[in-house]
mmCIF file of C-alpha atoms in Angstrom:
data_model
loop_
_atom_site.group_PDB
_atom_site.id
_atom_site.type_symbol
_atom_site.label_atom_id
_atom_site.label_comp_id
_atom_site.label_asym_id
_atom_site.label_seq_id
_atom_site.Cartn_x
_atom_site.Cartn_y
_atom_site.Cartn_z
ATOM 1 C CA UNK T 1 94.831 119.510 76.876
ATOM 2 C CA UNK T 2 91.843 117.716 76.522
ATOM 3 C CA UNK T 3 90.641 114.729 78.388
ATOM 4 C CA UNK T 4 91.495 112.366 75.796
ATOM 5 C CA UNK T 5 94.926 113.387 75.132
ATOM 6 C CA UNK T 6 95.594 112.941 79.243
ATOM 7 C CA UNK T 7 94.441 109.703 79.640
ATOM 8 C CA UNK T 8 96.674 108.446 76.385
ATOM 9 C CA UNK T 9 99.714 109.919 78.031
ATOM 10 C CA UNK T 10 98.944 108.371 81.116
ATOM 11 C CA UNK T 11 98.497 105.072 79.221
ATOM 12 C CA UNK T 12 101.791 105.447 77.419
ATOM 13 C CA UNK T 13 103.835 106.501 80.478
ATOM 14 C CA UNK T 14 101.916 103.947 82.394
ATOM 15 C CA UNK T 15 103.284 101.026 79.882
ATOM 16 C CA UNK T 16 106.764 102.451 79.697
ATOM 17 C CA UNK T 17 107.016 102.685 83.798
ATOM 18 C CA UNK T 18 105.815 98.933 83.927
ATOM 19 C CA UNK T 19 107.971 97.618 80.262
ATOM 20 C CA UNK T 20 111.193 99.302 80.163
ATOM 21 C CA UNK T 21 113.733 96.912 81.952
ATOM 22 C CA UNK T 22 115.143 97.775 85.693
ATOM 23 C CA UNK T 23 118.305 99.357 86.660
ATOM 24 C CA UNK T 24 120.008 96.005 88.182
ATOM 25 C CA UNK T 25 122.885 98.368 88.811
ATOM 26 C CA UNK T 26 120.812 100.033 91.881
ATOM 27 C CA UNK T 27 118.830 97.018 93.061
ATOM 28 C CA UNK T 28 116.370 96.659 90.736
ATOM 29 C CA UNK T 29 114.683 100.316 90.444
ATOM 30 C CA UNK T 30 112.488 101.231 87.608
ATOM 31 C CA UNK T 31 112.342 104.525 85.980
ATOM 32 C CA UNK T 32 109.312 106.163 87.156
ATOM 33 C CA UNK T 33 107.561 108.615 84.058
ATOM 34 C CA UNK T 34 104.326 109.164 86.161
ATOM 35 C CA UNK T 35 105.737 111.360 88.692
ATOM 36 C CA UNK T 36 106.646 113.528 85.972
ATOM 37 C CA UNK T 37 103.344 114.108 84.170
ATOM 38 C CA UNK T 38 101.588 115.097 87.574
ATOM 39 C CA UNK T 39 104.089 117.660 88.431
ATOM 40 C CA UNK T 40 103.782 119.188 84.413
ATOM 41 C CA UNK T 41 100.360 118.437 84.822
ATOM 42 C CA UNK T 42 99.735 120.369 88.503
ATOM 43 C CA UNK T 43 101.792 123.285 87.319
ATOM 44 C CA UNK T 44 100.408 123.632 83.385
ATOM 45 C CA UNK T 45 96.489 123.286 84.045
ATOM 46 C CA UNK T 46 93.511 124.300 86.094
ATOM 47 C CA UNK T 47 93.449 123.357 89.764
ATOM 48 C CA UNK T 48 90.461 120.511 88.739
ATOM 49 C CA UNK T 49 91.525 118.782 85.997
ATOM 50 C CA UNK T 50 94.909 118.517 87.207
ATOM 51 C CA UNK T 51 93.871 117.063 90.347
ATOM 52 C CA UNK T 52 91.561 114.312 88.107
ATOM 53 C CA UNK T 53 94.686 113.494 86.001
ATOM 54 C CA UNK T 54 96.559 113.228 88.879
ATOM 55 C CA UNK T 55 94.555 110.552 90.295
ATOM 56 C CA UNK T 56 93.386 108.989 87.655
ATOM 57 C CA UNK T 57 97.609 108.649 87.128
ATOM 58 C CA UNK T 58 97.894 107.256 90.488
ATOM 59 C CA UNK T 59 95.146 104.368 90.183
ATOM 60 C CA UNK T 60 97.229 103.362 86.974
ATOM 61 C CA UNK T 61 100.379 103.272 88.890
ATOM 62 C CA UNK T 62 98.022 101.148 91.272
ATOM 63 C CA UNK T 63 96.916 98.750 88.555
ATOM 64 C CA UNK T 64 100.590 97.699 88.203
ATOM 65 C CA UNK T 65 102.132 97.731 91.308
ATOM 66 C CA UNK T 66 102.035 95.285 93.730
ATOM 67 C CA UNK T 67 101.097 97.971 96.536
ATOM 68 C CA UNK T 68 97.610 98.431 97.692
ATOM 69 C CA UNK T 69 95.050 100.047 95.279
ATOM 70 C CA UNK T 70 94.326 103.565 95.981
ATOM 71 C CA UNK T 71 97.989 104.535 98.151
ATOM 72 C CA UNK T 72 99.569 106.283 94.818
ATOM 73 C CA UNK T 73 96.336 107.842 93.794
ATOM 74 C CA UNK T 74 96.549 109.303 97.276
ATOM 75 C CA UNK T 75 99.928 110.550 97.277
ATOM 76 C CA UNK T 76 99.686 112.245 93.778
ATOM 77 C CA UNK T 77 96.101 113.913 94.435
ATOM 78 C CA UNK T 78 98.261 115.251 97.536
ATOM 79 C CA UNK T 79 100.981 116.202 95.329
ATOM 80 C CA UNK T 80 98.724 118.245 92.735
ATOM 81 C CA UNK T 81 96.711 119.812 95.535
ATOM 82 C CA UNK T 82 99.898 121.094 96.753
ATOM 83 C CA UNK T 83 101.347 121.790 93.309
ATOM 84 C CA UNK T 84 98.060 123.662 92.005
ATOM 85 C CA UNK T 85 98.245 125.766 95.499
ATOM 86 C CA UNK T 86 101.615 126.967 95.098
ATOM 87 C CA UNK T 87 101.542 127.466 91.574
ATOM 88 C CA UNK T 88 101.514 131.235 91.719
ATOM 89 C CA UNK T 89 104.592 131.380 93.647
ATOM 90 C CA UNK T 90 106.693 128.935 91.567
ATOM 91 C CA UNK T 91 107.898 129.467 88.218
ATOM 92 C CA UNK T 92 107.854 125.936 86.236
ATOM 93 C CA UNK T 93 110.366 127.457 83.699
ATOM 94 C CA UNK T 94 112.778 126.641 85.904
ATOM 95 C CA UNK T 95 114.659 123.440 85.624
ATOM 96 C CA UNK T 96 115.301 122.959 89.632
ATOM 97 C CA UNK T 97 111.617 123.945 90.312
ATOM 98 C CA UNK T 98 110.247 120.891 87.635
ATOM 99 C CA UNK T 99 113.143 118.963 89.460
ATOM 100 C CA UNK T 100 112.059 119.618 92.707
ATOM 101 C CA UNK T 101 108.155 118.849 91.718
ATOM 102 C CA UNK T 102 109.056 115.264 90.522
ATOM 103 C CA UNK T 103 111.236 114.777 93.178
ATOM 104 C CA UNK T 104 108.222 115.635 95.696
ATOM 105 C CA UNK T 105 105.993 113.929 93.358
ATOM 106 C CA UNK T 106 108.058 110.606 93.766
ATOM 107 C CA UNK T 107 108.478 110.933 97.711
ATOM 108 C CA UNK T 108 104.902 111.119 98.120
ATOM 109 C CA UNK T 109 104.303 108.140 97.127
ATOM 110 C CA UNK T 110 107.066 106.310 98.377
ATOM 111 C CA UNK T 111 106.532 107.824 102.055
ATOM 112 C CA UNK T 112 102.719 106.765 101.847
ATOM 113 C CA UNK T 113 103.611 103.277 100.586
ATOM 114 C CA UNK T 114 106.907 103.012 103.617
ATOM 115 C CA UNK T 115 103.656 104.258 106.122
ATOM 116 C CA UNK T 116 101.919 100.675 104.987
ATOM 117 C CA UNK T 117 104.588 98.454 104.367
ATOM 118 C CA UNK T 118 107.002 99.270 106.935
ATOM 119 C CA UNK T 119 110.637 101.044 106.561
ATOM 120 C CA UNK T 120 114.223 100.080 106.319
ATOM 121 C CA UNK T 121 117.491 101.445 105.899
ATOM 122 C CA UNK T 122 117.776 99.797 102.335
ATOM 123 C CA UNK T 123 114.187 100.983 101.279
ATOM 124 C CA UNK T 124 115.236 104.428 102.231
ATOM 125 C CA UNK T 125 117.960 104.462 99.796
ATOM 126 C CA UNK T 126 115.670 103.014 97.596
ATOM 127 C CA UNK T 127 113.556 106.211 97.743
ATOM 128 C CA UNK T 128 116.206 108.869 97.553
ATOM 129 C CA UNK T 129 117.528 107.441 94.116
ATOM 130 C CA UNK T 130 114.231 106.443 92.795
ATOM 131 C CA UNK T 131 113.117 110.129 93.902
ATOM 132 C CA UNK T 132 116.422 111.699 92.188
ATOM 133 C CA UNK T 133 116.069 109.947 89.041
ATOM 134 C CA UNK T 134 112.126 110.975 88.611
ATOM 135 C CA UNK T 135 113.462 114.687 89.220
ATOM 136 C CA UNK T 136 115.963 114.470 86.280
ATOM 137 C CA UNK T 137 113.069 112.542 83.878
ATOM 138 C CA UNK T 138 110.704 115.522 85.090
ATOM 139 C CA UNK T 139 112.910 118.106 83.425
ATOM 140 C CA UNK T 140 113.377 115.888 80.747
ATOM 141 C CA UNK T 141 109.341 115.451 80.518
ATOM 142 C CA UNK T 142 108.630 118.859 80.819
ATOM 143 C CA UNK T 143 110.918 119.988 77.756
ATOM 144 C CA UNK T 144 109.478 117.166 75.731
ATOM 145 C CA UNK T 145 105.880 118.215 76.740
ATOM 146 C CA UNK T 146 106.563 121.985 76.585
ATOM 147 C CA UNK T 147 107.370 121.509 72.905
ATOM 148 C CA UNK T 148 104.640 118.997 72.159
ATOM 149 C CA UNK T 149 102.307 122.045 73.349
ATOM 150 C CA UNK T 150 103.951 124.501 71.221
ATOM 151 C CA UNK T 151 103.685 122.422 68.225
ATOM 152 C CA UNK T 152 100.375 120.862 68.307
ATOM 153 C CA UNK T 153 98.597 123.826 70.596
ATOM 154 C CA UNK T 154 96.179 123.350 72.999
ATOM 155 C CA UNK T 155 94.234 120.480 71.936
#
């Protein structure tokens, strides 16, 4: 994947993250998609470049949130550090193993963020649903990016 093609998916998911409406239903939660391209990125590529997407990911989730600038960027270089190191012993084939990466991918940053903006009961709740709907859109992204590979190769 080359440089190019990352930082135009991270521009796309990015835009749909910050456009597509919220989920009233549950509060007002967004669909997170960039949860989901660090954990296929951490487990696809090299240690380094996945670690570069990943925060270069995270200081675009920065540039639209309302949080402070640099606490995502933190929490997915974590995640792909941790990703890229235990990549031998998981197998991203399997659908609860992408699950589980978004869903650690998505906790990160929401435990990093509670750790500077304080904690509550409803924020909690918050997390767990925000954290099991960016596991489902991780399987969802790695199928869709899985065949985008097979079909276009390594670019």
């Amino acid at each position: 994947m080359s440089a190019l093609i990352a930082i135009v998916g991270i521009l796309i998911a990015a835009a749909l993250q910050a456009r597509l409406p919220t989920l009233w239903l549950f509060g007002g939660l967004r669909i997170e998609f960039l949860p989901a391209l660090v954990a296929y990125v951490a487990l696809t590529m090299p240690r380094r470049p996945a670690i570069a997407i990943a925060l270069a990911a995270g200081l675009m989730q920065d540039a639209f949130s309302a949080a402070p600038f640099g606490v995502s960027a933190l929490a997915y270089g974590i995640s792909a550090i941790l990703m890229t190191s235990l990549r031998e012993v998981l197998d991203r084939d399997l659908p609860w193993v992408q699950m589980g990466a978004g869903i650690l991918t998505s906790m990160a940053v929401a435990v990093i963020a509670f750790f500077v903006i304080g904690l509550s009961f409803g924020l909690v709740f918050k997390m767990v649903l925000v954290a099991s709907i960016s596991g489902i859109v991780t399987v969802l992204a790695f199928f869709a990016l899985d065949y985008a590979q097979m079909v276009w190769g390594n670019a």
